C-alpha cells in the first residue's frame, strides 16, 4: 500500500485506527454478502429441486395458532409429545433417522469437517472421498470399500444407542408404523426393530448381490471374502510392492487391485453389500412406503438429521 504525501512532499503517517475500521467494515460487508449469497443459492436449489420433482425442500411452518391446535392449545414441545405418548394419543408413529443418531455409538457421520467419514479416508488414496461409494470406481478398485466395510460392519464394533432403544420401545409397544433411516450401520436391526418396520433408504449390509447379474449373495460370505481380500493386499503394501505397482500400466494396476476381490458364484462379477452407491437407485420400498405411510402417520419424529441433503 503506497502512503499518501503531505503538501510539502513528506509522507503522511498511516492512521492505523482508520485502517482497522476499514478492515472491519470490509469484513462485515463480506459476511453479509456470504449470507445473502448462501440464502440465494439455497433458494435457487430449492426452486430447482421443486421444479424437477414437484416436492418442496422446505415445507412451510405451521402458524403458531395451528401448532397449538395440534397440541390441544399447549405450546409444542418434547414434553407435550411425551405426555401424549403416555396418554396413548399416537398409534402410528413414523420416525426419520439420520447419522446423528449413531454418532454417540462412535460411528462418524459423513460431512462434519475434521471428524466426518469423508474427511478421514485419505489412507485409501481415493480420487475424491465420495469415490468409496461410487459404483464406477468400485468396478475398477473394490479394495477401499472392502476395507471400510470390515470396519463398519454391523455388530462387529458398534452397538445401538439409547436413541435406537427408543425405536425398539415404540416397536414393542405397537406404536411404530415405520422407521425411515438414512444410515447403513444396521443399528436399528441390532436394537431389535424388525426388518418389515424398516425402510433402509441407503441400503443395508444385511443382504448382498452381484453388481452385474444382480444374483443374491450371502452377506457373511462377502465379509469373509472381503476380509481375506483386504489381508492379501495388506501383505503386498510394502515399499517394494509399491515400486512394482508404479511400474505397471493403469490396466495392470486395476487388475491387481481387483485380484482376490469378492466374486459372484454365478457370473464371476464383483459382489457387494446392498448399500446404495452413487449411480444406483434408492430401494423401491422408499417410494412405496413413503406414499403409504405418511398419510397414516399421526406423529412424525425426525432424529439425527436435518433432512436437507439432496439425493445424488
PDB file of C-alpha atoms in Angstrom:
ATOM      1  CA  UNK A   1       0.000   0.000   0.000  1.00  0.00           C
ATOM      2  CA  UNK A   2       1.535   3.356  -1.027  1.00  0.00           C
ATOM      3  CA  UNK A   3       1.465   6.082   1.611  1.00  0.00           C
ATOM      4  CA  UNK A   4      -0.122   9.487   0.916  1.00  0.00           C
ATOM      5  CA  UNK A   5       2.076  12.578   0.969  1.00  0.00           C
ATOM      6  CA  UNK A   6       1.549  15.965   2.611  1.00  0.00           C
ATOM      7  CA  UNK A   7       1.547  19.160   0.590  1.00  0.00           C
ATOM      8  CA  UNK A   8       5.256  19.556   1.328  1.00  0.00           C
ATOM      9  CA  UNK A   9       6.012  16.156  -0.182  1.00  0.00           C
ATOM     10  CA  UNK A  10       6.622  14.363   3.128  1.00  0.00           C
ATOM     11  CA  UNK A  11       4.944  11.026   3.647  1.00  0.00           C
ATOM     12  CA  UNK A  12       1.903  11.277   5.921  1.00  0.00           C
ATOM     13  CA  UNK A  13       1.815   8.826   8.847  1.00  0.00           C
ATOM     14  CA  UNK A  14      -0.549   5.868   8.491  1.00  0.00           C
ATOM     15  CA  UNK A  15      -3.721   6.164  10.515  1.00  0.00           C
ATOM     16  CA  UNK A  16      -3.842   2.616  11.907  1.00  0.00           C
ATOM     17  CA  UNK A  17      -7.232   3.123  13.535  1.00  0.00           C
ATOM     18  CA  UNK A  18      -8.668   4.133  10.173  1.00  0.00           C
ATOM     19  CA  UNK A  19      -7.145   1.050   8.535  1.00  0.00           C
ATOM     20  CA  UNK A  20      -8.624  -1.224  11.224  1.00  0.00           C
ATOM     21  CA  UNK A  21     -12.040   0.407  10.813  1.00  0.00           C
ATOM     22  CA  UNK A  22     -11.845  -0.095   7.054  1.00  0.00           C
ATOM     23  CA  UNK A  23     -10.901  -3.765   7.523  1.00  0.00           C
ATOM     24  CA  UNK A  24     -13.752  -4.296   9.985  1.00  0.00           C
ATOM     25  CA  UNK A  25     -16.174  -2.622   7.591  1.00  0.00           C
ATOM     26  CA  UNK A  26     -14.981  -4.821   4.726  1.00  0.00           C
ATOM     27  CA  UNK A  27     -15.251  -7.940   6.910  1.00  0.00           C
ATOM     28  CA  UNK A  28     -18.831  -7.068   7.897  1.00  0.00           C
ATOM     29  CA  UNK A  29     -19.796  -6.448   4.282  1.00  0.00           C
ATOM     30  CA  UNK A  30     -18.130  -9.693   3.181  1.00  0.00           C
ATOM     31  CA  UNK A  31     -20.004 -11.720   5.812  1.00  0.00           C
ATOM     32  CA  UNK A  32     -23.276 -10.052   4.803  1.00  0.00           C
ATOM     33  CA  UNK A  33     -22.566 -10.895   1.173  1.00  0.00           C
ATOM     34  CA  UNK A  34     -21.804 -14.519   2.060  1.00  0.00           C
ATOM     35  CA  UNK A  35     -25.080 -14.789   3.963  1.00  0.00           C
ATOM     36  CA  UNK A  36     -27.104 -13.238   1.123  1.00  0.00           C
ATOM     37  CA  UNK A  37     -25.319 -15.420  -1.431  1.00  0.00           C
ATOM     38  CA  UNK A  38     -25.956 -18.555   0.646  1.00  0.00           C
ATOM     39  CA  UNK A  39     -29.620 -17.715   1.066  1.00  0.00           C
ATOM     40  CA  UNK A  40     -29.994 -17.015  -2.662  1.00  0.00           C
ATOM     41  CA  UNK A  41     -28.181 -20.256  -3.531  1.00  0.00           C
ATOM     42  CA  UNK A  42     -30.332 -22.325  -1.184  1.00  0.00           C
ATOM     43  CA  UNK A  43     -33.480 -20.705  -2.545  1.00  0.00           C
ATOM     44  CA  UNK A  44     -32.350 -21.358  -6.116  1.00  0.00           C
ATOM     45  CA  UNK A  45     -31.564 -25.004  -5.362  1.00  0.00           C
ATOM     46  CA  UNK A  46     -34.900 -25.424  -3.593  1.00  0.00           C
ATOM     47  CA  UNK A  47     -36.761 -23.938  -6.573  1.00  0.00           C
ATOM     48  CA  UNK A  48     -34.809 -26.143  -8.986  1.00  0.00           C
ATOM     49  CA  UNK A  49     -35.495 -29.259  -6.900  1.00  0.00           C
ATOM     50  CA  UNK A  50     -39.195 -28.428  -6.639  1.00  0.00           C
ATOM     51  CA  UNK A  51     -39.393 -27.746 -10.367  1.00  0.00           C
ATOM     52  CA  UNK A  52     -37.781 -31.092 -11.192  1.00  0.00           C
ATOM     53  CA  UNK A  53     -39.615 -33.219  -8.649  1.00  0.00           C
ATOM     54  CA  UNK A  54     -42.716 -31.303  -7.618  1.00  0.00           C
ATOM     55  CA  UNK A  55     -41.601 -31.699  -3.995  1.00  0.00           C
ATOM     56  CA  UNK A  56     -40.705 -28.733  -1.797  1.00  0.00           C
ATOM     57  CA  UNK A  57     -37.397 -28.994   0.097  1.00  0.00           C
ATOM     58  CA  UNK A  58     -38.597 -26.618   2.772  1.00  0.00           C
ATOM     59  CA  UNK A  59     -42.150 -27.340   3.846  1.00  0.00           C
ATOM     60  CA  UNK A  60     -43.836 -24.239   5.274  1.00  0.00           C
ATOM     61  CA  UNK A  61     -44.013 -23.982   9.056  1.00  0.00           C
ATOM     62  CA  UNK A  62     -47.452 -24.060  10.597  1.00  0.00           C
ATOM     63  CA  UNK A  63     -48.578 -20.766  12.100  1.00  0.00           C
ATOM     64  CA  UNK A  64     -48.285 -20.801  15.901  1.00  0.00           C
ATOM     65  CA  UNK A  65     -52.070 -20.917  16.296  1.00  0.00           C
ATOM     66  CA  UNK A  66     -52.272 -24.091  14.195  1.00  0.00           C
ATOM     67  CA  UNK A  67     -49.340 -25.612  16.092  1.00  0.00           C
ATOM     68  CA  UNK A  68     -51.237 -25.064  19.349  1.00  0.00           C
ATOM     69  CA  UNK A  69     -54.317 -26.705  17.844  1.00  0.00           C
ATOM     70  CA  UNK A  70     -52.250 -29.840  17.224  1.00  0.00           C
ATOM     71  CA  UNK A  71     -51.174 -29.829  20.884  1.00  0.00           C
ATOM     72  CA  UNK A  72     -54.600 -29.011  22.362  1.00  0.00           C
ATOM     73  CA  UNK A  73     -53.736 -25.383  22.936  1.00  0.00           C
ATOM     74  CA  UNK A  74     -50.363 -26.097  24.568  1.00  0.00           C
ATOM     75  CA  UNK A  75     -47.008 -24.839  23.316  1.00  0.00           C
ATOM     76  CA  UNK A  76     -45.404 -27.550  21.135  1.00  0.00           C
ATOM     77  CA  UNK A  77     -42.538 -29.294  22.972  1.00  0.00           C
ATOM     78  CA  UNK A  78     -40.929 -32.669  23.561  1.00  0.00           C
ATOM     79  CA  UNK A  79     -42.670 -32.693  26.936  1.00  0.00           C
ATOM     80  CA  UNK A  80     -46.058 -32.412  25.230  1.00  0.00           C
ATOM     81  CA  UNK A  81     -45.147 -35.230  22.830  1.00  0.00           C
ATOM     82  CA  UNK A  82     -44.119 -37.372  25.819  1.00  0.00           C
ATOM     83  CA  UNK A  83     -47.416 -36.698  27.597  1.00  0.00           C
ATOM     84  CA  UNK A  84     -49.430 -37.614  24.527  1.00  0.00           C
ATOM     85  CA  UNK A  85     -47.396 -40.778  24.051  1.00  0.00           C
ATOM     86  CA  UNK A  86     -48.158 -41.749  27.658  1.00  0.00           C
ATOM     87  CA  UNK A  87     -51.843 -40.967  27.096  1.00  0.00           C
ATOM     88  CA  UNK A  88     -51.950 -43.233  24.023  1.00  0.00           C
ATOM     89  CA  UNK A  89     -52.764 -40.389  21.614  1.00  0.00           C
ATOM     90  CA  UNK A  90     -50.307 -41.651  18.968  1.00  0.00           C
ATOM     91  CA  UNK A  91     -50.851 -45.050  17.353  1.00  0.00           C
ATOM     92  CA  UNK A  92     -48.955 -44.785  14.048  1.00  0.00           C
ATOM     93  CA  UNK A  93     -45.575 -43.151  14.540  1.00  0.00           C
ATOM     94  CA  UNK A  94     -43.143 -42.639  11.662  1.00  0.00           C
ATOM     95  CA  UNK A  95     -39.508 -41.876  12.522  1.00  0.00           C
ATOM     96  CA  UNK A  96     -36.953 -40.426  10.102  1.00  0.00           C
ATOM     97  CA  UNK A  97     -33.409 -41.244  11.241  1.00  0.00           C
ATOM     98  CA  UNK A  98     -30.022 -39.859  10.188  1.00  0.00           C
ATOM     99  CA  UNK A  99     -26.338 -40.189  11.054  1.00  0.00           C
ATOM    100  CA  UNK A 100     -26.670 -38.085  14.215  1.00  0.00           C
ATOM    101  CA  UNK A 101     -28.456 -40.984  15.911  1.00  0.00           C
ATOM    102  CA  UNK A 102     -25.346 -43.163  15.621  1.00  0.00           C
ATOM    103  CA  UNK A 103     -22.521 -40.750  16.376  1.00  0.00           C
ATOM    104  CA  UNK A 104     -22.767 -41.487  20.113  1.00  0.00           C
ATOM    105  CA  UNK A 105     -22.056 -45.135  19.228  1.00  0.00           C
ATOM    106  CA  UNK A 106     -18.714 -43.973  17.826  1.00  0.00           C
ATOM    107  CA  UNK A 107     -19.739 -44.043  14.173  1.00  0.00           C
ATOM    108  CA  UNK A 108     -18.734 -40.826  12.377  1.00  0.00           C
ATOM    109  CA  UNK A 109     -21.218 -39.010  10.214  1.00  0.00           C
ATOM    110  CA  UNK A 110     -20.270 -38.225   6.636  1.00  0.00           C
ATOM    111  CA  UNK A 111     -19.825 -34.481   6.330  1.00  0.00           C
ATOM    112  CA  UNK A 112     -18.724 -32.965   9.662  1.00  0.00           C
ATOM    113  CA  UNK A 113     -15.402 -31.193   8.968  1.00  0.00           C
ATOM    114  CA  UNK A 114     -12.497 -32.933  10.666  1.00  0.00           C
ATOM    115  CA  UNK A 115     -14.338 -35.866  12.223  1.00  0.00           C
ATOM    116  CA  UNK A 116     -16.664 -36.893   9.382  1.00  0.00           C
ATOM    117  CA  UNK A 117     -16.072 -40.034   7.325  1.00  0.00           C
ATOM    118  CA  UNK A 118     -15.319 -38.106   4.137  1.00  0.00           C
ATOM    119  CA  UNK A 119     -12.511 -36.214   5.913  1.00  0.00           C
ATOM    120  CA  UNK A 120     -10.846 -39.426   7.120  1.00  0.00           C
ATOM    121  CA  UNK A 121     -10.449 -41.546   4.016  1.00  0.00           C
ATOM    122  CA  UNK A 122      -7.006 -40.274   2.967  1.00  0.00           C
ATOM    123  CA  UNK A 123      -5.423 -43.670   3.703  1.00  0.00           C
ATOM    124  CA  UNK A 124      -7.292 -45.146   0.739  1.00  0.00           C
ATOM    125  CA  UNK A 125      -5.745 -42.709  -1.762  1.00  0.00           C
ATOM    126  CA  UNK A 126      -9.109 -42.023  -3.421  1.00  0.00           C
ATOM    127  CA  UNK A 127      -9.706 -39.590  -6.300  1.00  0.00           C
ATOM    128  CA  UNK A 128     -12.405 -37.995  -4.107  1.00  0.00           C
ATOM    129  CA  UNK A 129     -13.805 -39.067  -0.707  1.00  0.00           C
ATOM    130  CA  UNK A 130     -17.125 -39.901  -2.373  1.00  0.00           C
ATOM    131  CA  UNK A 131     -15.361 -42.386  -4.683  1.00  0.00           C
ATOM    132  CA  UNK A 132     -15.544 -45.045  -1.972  1.00  0.00           C
ATOM    133  CA  UNK A 133     -19.316 -45.181  -2.603  1.00  0.00           C
ATOM    134  CA  UNK A 134     -19.080 -44.728  -6.378  1.00  0.00           C
ATOM    135  CA  UNK A 135     -20.179 -47.725  -8.458  1.00  0.00           C
ATOM    136  CA  UNK A 136     -17.864 -46.985 -11.398  1.00  0.00           C
ATOM    137  CA  UNK A 137     -14.883 -46.635  -9.062  1.00  0.00           C
ATOM    138  CA  UNK A 138     -15.835 -49.856  -7.275  1.00  0.00           C
ATOM    139  CA  UNK A 139     -15.664 -51.701 -10.603  1.00  0.00           C
ATOM    140  CA  UNK A 140     -12.046 -50.627 -11.055  1.00  0.00           C
ATOM    141  CA  UNK A 141     -10.923 -50.789  -7.415  1.00  0.00           C
ATOM    142  CA  UNK A 142     -13.181 -52.512  -4.864  1.00  0.00           C
ATOM    143  CA  UNK A 143     -10.428 -52.636  -2.232  1.00  0.00           C
ATOM    144  CA  UNK A 144     -11.156 -49.354  -0.352  1.00  0.00           C
ATOM    145  CA  UNK A 145     -14.813 -50.220   0.195  1.00  0.00           C
ATOM    146  CA  UNK A 146     -13.931 -53.798   1.178  1.00  0.00           C
ATOM    147  CA  UNK A 147     -11.537 -52.460   3.820  1.00  0.00           C
ATOM    148  CA  UNK A 148     -14.051 -49.888   5.059  1.00  0.00           C
ATOM    149  CA  UNK A 149     -16.863 -52.443   5.206  1.00  0.00           C
ATOM    150  CA  UNK A 150     -14.813 -54.588   7.610  1.00  0.00           C
ATOM    151  CA  UNK A 151     -14.544 -51.579   9.942  1.00  0.00           C
ATOM    152  CA  UNK A 152     -18.211 -50.568   9.931  1.00  0.00           C
ATOM    153  CA  UNK A 153     -19.859 -53.991   9.560  1.00  0.00           C
ATOM    154  CA  UNK A 154     -22.951 -54.109  11.818  1.00  0.00           C
ATOM    155  CA  UNK A 155     -22.337 -55.825  15.131  1.00  0.00           C
ATOM    156  CA  UNK A 156     -18.568 -56.065  14.758  1.00  0.00           C
ATOM    157  CA  UNK A 157     -17.546 -52.898  16.633  1.00  0.00           C
ATOM    158  CA  UNK A 158     -20.584 -50.709  17.288  1.00  0.00           C
ATOM    159  CA  UNK A 159     -23.685 -51.161  19.412  1.00  0.00           C
ATOM    160  CA  UNK A 160     -27.118 -49.457  19.435  1.00  0.00           C
ATOM    161  CA  UNK A 161     -27.508 -46.175  21.315  1.00  0.00           C
ATOM    162  CA  UNK A 162     -30.312 -45.015  23.659  1.00  0.00           C
ATOM    163  CA  UNK A 163     -31.917 -43.463  20.561  1.00  0.00           C
ATOM    164  CA  UNK A 164     -32.093 -46.897  18.952  1.00  0.00           C
ATOM    165  CA  UNK A 165     -33.514 -48.310  22.197  1.00  0.00           C
ATOM    166  CA  UNK A 166     -36.270 -45.693  21.933  1.00  0.00           C
ATOM    167  CA  UNK A 167     -37.157 -47.011  18.467  1.00  0.00           C
ATOM    168  CA  UNK A 168     -37.300 -50.536  19.900  1.00  0.00           C
ATOM    169  CA  UNK A 169     -39.582 -49.317  22.702  1.00  0.00           C
ATOM    170  CA  UNK A 170     -42.008 -47.782  20.183  1.00  0.00           C
ATOM    171  CA  UNK A 171     -41.859 -51.047  18.245  1.00  0.00           C
ATOM    172  CA  UNK A 172     -42.531 -53.210  21.319  1.00  0.00           C
ATOM    173  CA  UNK A 173     -45.495 -51.034  22.358  1.00  0.00           C
ATOM    174  CA  UNK A 174     -47.058 -51.398  18.914  1.00  0.00           C
ATOM    175  CA  UNK A 175     -46.801 -47.668  18.193  1.00  0.00           C
ATOM    176  CA  UNK A 176     -44.201 -47.769  15.419  1.00  0.00           C
ATOM    177  CA  UNK A 177     -45.548 -47.599  11.898  1.00  0.00           C
ATOM    178  CA  UNK A 178     -42.156 -47.266  10.182  1.00  0.00           C
ATOM    179  CA  UNK A 179     -38.560 -46.130  10.552  1.00  0.00           C
ATOM    180  CA  UNK A 180     -37.059 -44.458   7.511  1.00  0.00           C
ATOM    181  CA  UNK A 181     -33.304 -44.486   8.083  1.00  0.00           C
ATOM    182  CA  UNK A 182     -30.533 -42.889   6.052  1.00  0.00           C
ATOM    183  CA  UNK A 183     -27.959 -44.936   7.966  1.00  0.00           C
ATOM    184  CA  UNK A 184     -26.179 -48.053   6.729  1.00  0.00           C
ATOM    185  CA  UNK A 185     -24.854 -49.125  10.137  1.00  0.00           C
ATOM    186  CA  UNK A 186     -27.692 -51.588  10.806  1.00  0.00           C
ATOM    187  CA  UNK A 187     -28.093 -50.458  14.425  1.00  0.00           C
ATOM    188  CA  UNK A 188     -31.886 -50.307  14.104  1.00  0.00           C
ATOM    189  CA  UNK A 189     -31.896 -54.055  13.337  1.00  0.00           C
ATOM    190  CA  UNK A 190     -29.417 -54.754  16.133  1.00  0.00           C
ATOM    191  CA  UNK A 191     -31.700 -52.865  18.526  1.00  0.00           C
ATOM    192  CA  UNK A 192     -34.491 -55.282  17.650  1.00  0.00           C
ATOM    193  CA  UNK A 193     -36.617 -53.336  15.166  1.00  0.00           C
ATOM    194  CA  UNK A 194     -37.992 -55.895  12.731  1.00  0.00           C
ATOM    195  CA  UNK A 195     -36.980 -55.541   9.049  1.00  0.00           C
ATOM    196  CA  UNK A 196     -40.607 -55.073   7.959  1.00  0.00           C
ATOM    197  CA  UNK A 197     -40.759 -51.948  10.112  1.00  0.00           C
ATOM    198  CA  UNK A 198     -37.628 -50.525   8.449  1.00  0.00           C
ATOM    199  CA  UNK A 199     -37.023 -48.637   5.235  1.00  0.00           C
ATOM    200  CA  UNK A 200     -33.257 -48.508   4.837  1.00  0.00           C
ATOM    201  CA  UNK A 201     -33.125 -45.695   2.318  1.00  0.00           C
ATOM    202  CA  UNK A 202     -29.426 -46.068   1.562  1.00  0.00           C
ATOM    203  CA  UNK A 203     -29.388 -49.838   1.650  1.00  0.00           C
ATOM    204  CA  UNK A 204     -28.168 -52.441   4.094  1.00  0.00           C
ATOM    205  CA  UNK A 205     -25.341 -54.828   4.921  1.00  0.00           C
ATOM    206  CA  UNK A 206     -27.985 -57.471   5.676  1.00  0.00           C
ATOM    207  CA  UNK A 207     -28.026 -58.576   2.037  1.00  0.00           C
ATOM    208  CA  UNK A 208     -25.581 -58.584  -0.859  1.00  0.00           C
ATOM    209  CA  UNK A 209     -25.671 -59.121  -4.613  1.00  0.00           C
ATOM    210  CA  UNK A 210     -23.628 -59.100  -7.797  1.00  0.00           C
ATOM    211  CA  UNK A 211     -23.263 -55.681  -9.388  1.00  0.00           C
ATOM    212  CA  UNK A 212     -23.527 -57.279 -12.859  1.00  0.00           C
ATOM    213  CA  UNK A 213     -26.114 -60.088 -12.845  1.00  0.00           C
ATOM    214  CA  UNK A 214     -27.800 -58.975  -9.559  1.00  0.00           C
ATOM    215  CA  UNK A 215     -27.756 -62.582  -8.269  1.00  0.00           C
ATOM    216  CA  UNK A 216     -28.129 -62.574  -4.460  1.00  0.00           C
ATOM    217  CA  UNK A 217     -25.063 -63.372  -2.370  1.00  0.00           C
ATOM    218  CA  UNK A 218     -24.640 -64.278   1.275  1.00  0.00           C
ATOM    219  CA  UNK A 219     -23.511 -61.102   3.099  1.00  0.00           C
ATOM    220  CA  UNK A 220     -21.430 -63.124   5.571  1.00  0.00           C
ATOM    221  CA  UNK A 221     -19.702 -64.765   2.601  1.00  0.00           C
ATOM    222  CA  UNK A 222     -18.952 -61.283   1.267  1.00  0.00           C
ATOM    223  CA  UNK A 223     -17.469 -60.299   4.635  1.00  0.00           C
ATOM    224  CA  UNK A 224     -15.250 -63.379   4.744  1.00  0.00           C
ATOM    225  CA  UNK A 225     -14.055 -62.787   1.179  1.00  0.00           C
ATOM    226  CA  UNK A 226     -13.551 -59.055   1.820  1.00  0.00           C
ATOM    227  CA  UNK A 227     -11.509 -59.800   4.956  1.00  0.00           C
ATOM    228  CA  UNK A 228      -9.239 -62.226   3.081  1.00  0.00           C
ATOM    229  CA  UNK A 229      -9.019 -59.816   0.131  1.00  0.00           C
ATOM    230  CA  UNK A 230      -8.005 -56.885   2.332  1.00  0.00           C
ATOM    231  CA  UNK A 231      -5.478 -59.035   4.224  1.00  0.00           C
ATOM    232  CA  UNK A 232      -3.930 -60.165   0.934  1.00  0.00           C
ATOM    233  CA  UNK A 233      -3.346 -56.582  -0.128  1.00  0.00           C
ATOM    234  CA  UNK A 234      -2.163 -55.557   3.346  1.00  0.00           C
ATOM    235  CA  UNK A 235       0.722 -58.015   2.842  1.00  0.00           C
ATOM    236  CA  UNK A 236       1.545 -56.528  -0.567  1.00  0.00           C
ATOM    237  CA  UNK A 237       1.688 -52.908   0.587  1.00  0.00           C
ATOM    238  CA  UNK A 238       5.452 -52.844   1.179  1.00  0.00           C
ATOM    239  CA  UNK A 239       7.757 -50.310  -0.462  1.00  0.00           C
ATOM    240  CA  UNK A 240       8.960 -52.921  -2.980  1.00  0.00           C
ATOM    241  CA  UNK A 241       5.353 -53.726  -3.924  1.00  0.00           C
ATOM    242  CA  UNK A 242       4.615 -50.017  -4.250  1.00  0.00           C
ATOM    243  CA  UNK A 243       7.590 -49.651  -6.578  1.00  0.00           C
ATOM    244  CA  UNK A 244       6.373 -52.584  -8.648  1.00  0.00           C
ATOM    245  CA  UNK A 245       2.880 -51.060  -8.847  1.00  0.00           C
ATOM    246  CA  UNK A 246       4.354 -47.769 -10.015  1.00  0.00           C
ATOM    247  CA  UNK A 247       5.909 -49.592 -12.966  1.00  0.00           C
ATOM    248  CA  UNK A 248       2.557 -51.090 -14.026  1.00  0.00           C
ATOM    249  CA  UNK A 249       0.218 -49.678 -16.618  1.00  0.00           C
ATOM    250  CA  UNK A 250      -3.151 -48.337 -15.464  1.00  0.00           C
ATOM    251  CA  UNK A 251      -4.899 -51.505 -16.662  1.00  0.00           C
ATOM    252  CA  UNK A 252      -2.397 -53.684 -14.804  1.00  0.00           C
ATOM    253  CA  UNK A 253      -2.865 -51.675 -11.601  1.00  0.00           C
ATOM    254  CA  UNK A 254      -6.659 -52.009 -11.848  1.00  0.00           C
ATOM    255  CA  UNK A 255      -6.340 -55.758 -12.428  1.00  0.00           C
ATOM    256  CA  UNK A 256      -4.035 -56.040  -9.408  1.00  0.00           C
ATOM    257  CA  UNK A 257      -6.489 -54.037  -7.268  1.00  0.00           C
ATOM    258  CA  UNK A 258      -9.284 -56.470  -8.173  1.00  0.00           C
ATOM    259  CA  UNK A 259      -7.180 -59.594  -7.515  1.00  0.00           C
ATOM    260  CA  UNK A 260      -8.906 -61.598  -4.788  1.00  0.00           C
ATOM    261  CA  UNK A 261     -11.996 -59.337  -4.640  1.00  0.00           C
ATOM    262  CA  UNK A 262     -15.328 -60.894  -3.565  1.00  0.00           C
ATOM    263  CA  UNK A 263     -16.853 -62.565  -6.612  1.00  0.00           C
ATOM    264  CA  UNK A 264     -20.275 -63.810  -7.721  1.00  0.00           C
ATOM    265  CA  UNK A 265     -20.658 -67.586  -7.829  1.00  0.00           C
ATOM    266  CA  UNK A 266     -22.989 -67.281 -10.836  1.00  0.00           C
ATOM    267  CA  UNK A 267     -21.182 -64.990 -13.272  1.00  0.00           C
ATOM    268  CA  UNK A 268     -17.867 -64.131 -11.667  1.00  0.00           C
ATOM    269  CA  UNK A 269     -18.709 -60.426 -11.365  1.00  0.00           C
ATOM    270  CA  UNK A 270     -17.969 -58.332  -8.296  1.00  0.00           C
ATOM    271  CA  UNK A 271     -20.354 -58.598  -5.354  1.00  0.00           C
ATOM    272  CA  UNK A 272     -21.006 -56.042  -2.654  1.00  0.00           C
ATOM    273  CA  UNK A 273     -23.484 -55.480   0.174  1.00  0.00           C
ATOM    274  CA  UNK A 274     -26.731 -53.875  -0.961  1.00  0.00           C
ATOM    275  CA  UNK A 275     -25.580 -50.403   0.082  1.00  0.00           C
ATOM    276  CA  UNK A 276     -26.807 -47.713  -2.311  1.00  0.00           C
ATOM    277  CA  UNK A 277     -23.827 -46.319  -4.205  1.00  0.00           C
ATOM    278  CA  UNK A 278     -23.687 -43.197  -6.313  1.00  0.00           C
ATOM    279  CA  UNK A 279     -25.084 -44.305  -9.666  1.00  0.00           C
ATOM    280  CA  UNK A 280     -27.687 -46.632  -8.101  1.00  0.00           C
ATOM    281  CA  UNK A 281     -31.368 -46.057  -7.367  1.00  0.00           C
ATOM    282  CA  UNK A 282     -32.831 -45.950  -3.890  1.00  0.00           C
ATOM    283  CA  UNK A 283     -34.664 -49.135  -2.865  1.00  0.00           C
ATOM    284  CA  UNK A 284     -38.234 -49.341  -4.287  1.00  0.00           C
ATOM    285  CA  UNK A 285     -39.542 -49.620  -0.714  1.00  0.00           C
ATOM    286  CA  UNK A 286     -38.563 -45.993  -0.111  1.00  0.00           C
ATOM    287  CA  UNK A 287     -41.073 -44.584  -2.592  1.00  0.00           C
ATOM    288  CA  UNK A 288     -43.695 -47.238  -1.865  1.00  0.00           C
ATOM    289  CA  UNK A 289     -43.686 -46.920   1.920  1.00  0.00           C
ATOM    290  CA  UNK A 290     -43.424 -43.145   1.842  1.00  0.00           C
ATOM    291  CA  UNK A 291     -46.640 -42.876  -0.147  1.00  0.00           C
ATOM    292  CA  UNK A 292     -48.419 -45.453   2.020  1.00  0.00           C
ATOM    293  CA  UNK A 293     -47.182 -44.477   5.472  1.00  0.00           C
ATOM    294  CA  UNK A 294     -47.190 -40.690   5.575  1.00  0.00           C
ATOM    295  CA  UNK A 295     -50.981 -40.284   5.207  1.00  0.00           C
ATOM    296  CA  UNK A 296     -51.470 -42.808   8.044  1.00  0.00           C
ATOM    297  CA  UNK A 297     -48.945 -41.273  10.440  1.00  0.00           C
ATOM    298  CA  UNK A 298     -50.289 -39.376  13.451  1.00  0.00           C
ATOM    299  CA  UNK A 299     -46.785 -38.391  14.619  1.00  0.00           C
ATOM    300  CA  UNK A 300     -43.590 -37.823  12.634  1.00  0.00           C
ATOM    301  CA  UNK A 301     -40.303 -37.744  14.571  1.00  0.00           C
ATOM    302  CA  UNK A 302     -37.027 -36.653  12.955  1.00  0.00           C
ATOM    303  CA  UNK A 303     -33.894 -37.827  14.777  1.00  0.00           C
ATOM    304  CA  UNK A 304     -30.272 -37.181  13.900  1.00  0.00           C
ATOM    305  CA  UNK A 305     -30.785 -35.468  10.552  1.00  0.00           C
ATOM    306  CA  UNK A 306     -31.703 -32.086   9.107  1.00  0.00           C
ATOM    307  CA  UNK A 307     -33.257 -33.808   6.057  1.00  0.00           C
ATOM    308  CA  UNK A 308     -31.588 -31.300   3.743  1.00  0.00           C
ATOM    309  CA  UNK A 309     -29.112 -33.384   1.705  1.00  0.00           C
ATOM    310  CA  UNK A 310     -30.287 -33.914  -1.858  1.00  0.00           C
ATOM    311  CA  UNK A 311     -30.167 -37.385  -3.368  1.00  0.00           C
ATOM    312  CA  UNK A 312     -27.063 -37.742  -5.526  1.00  0.00           C
TER     313      UNK A 312
END
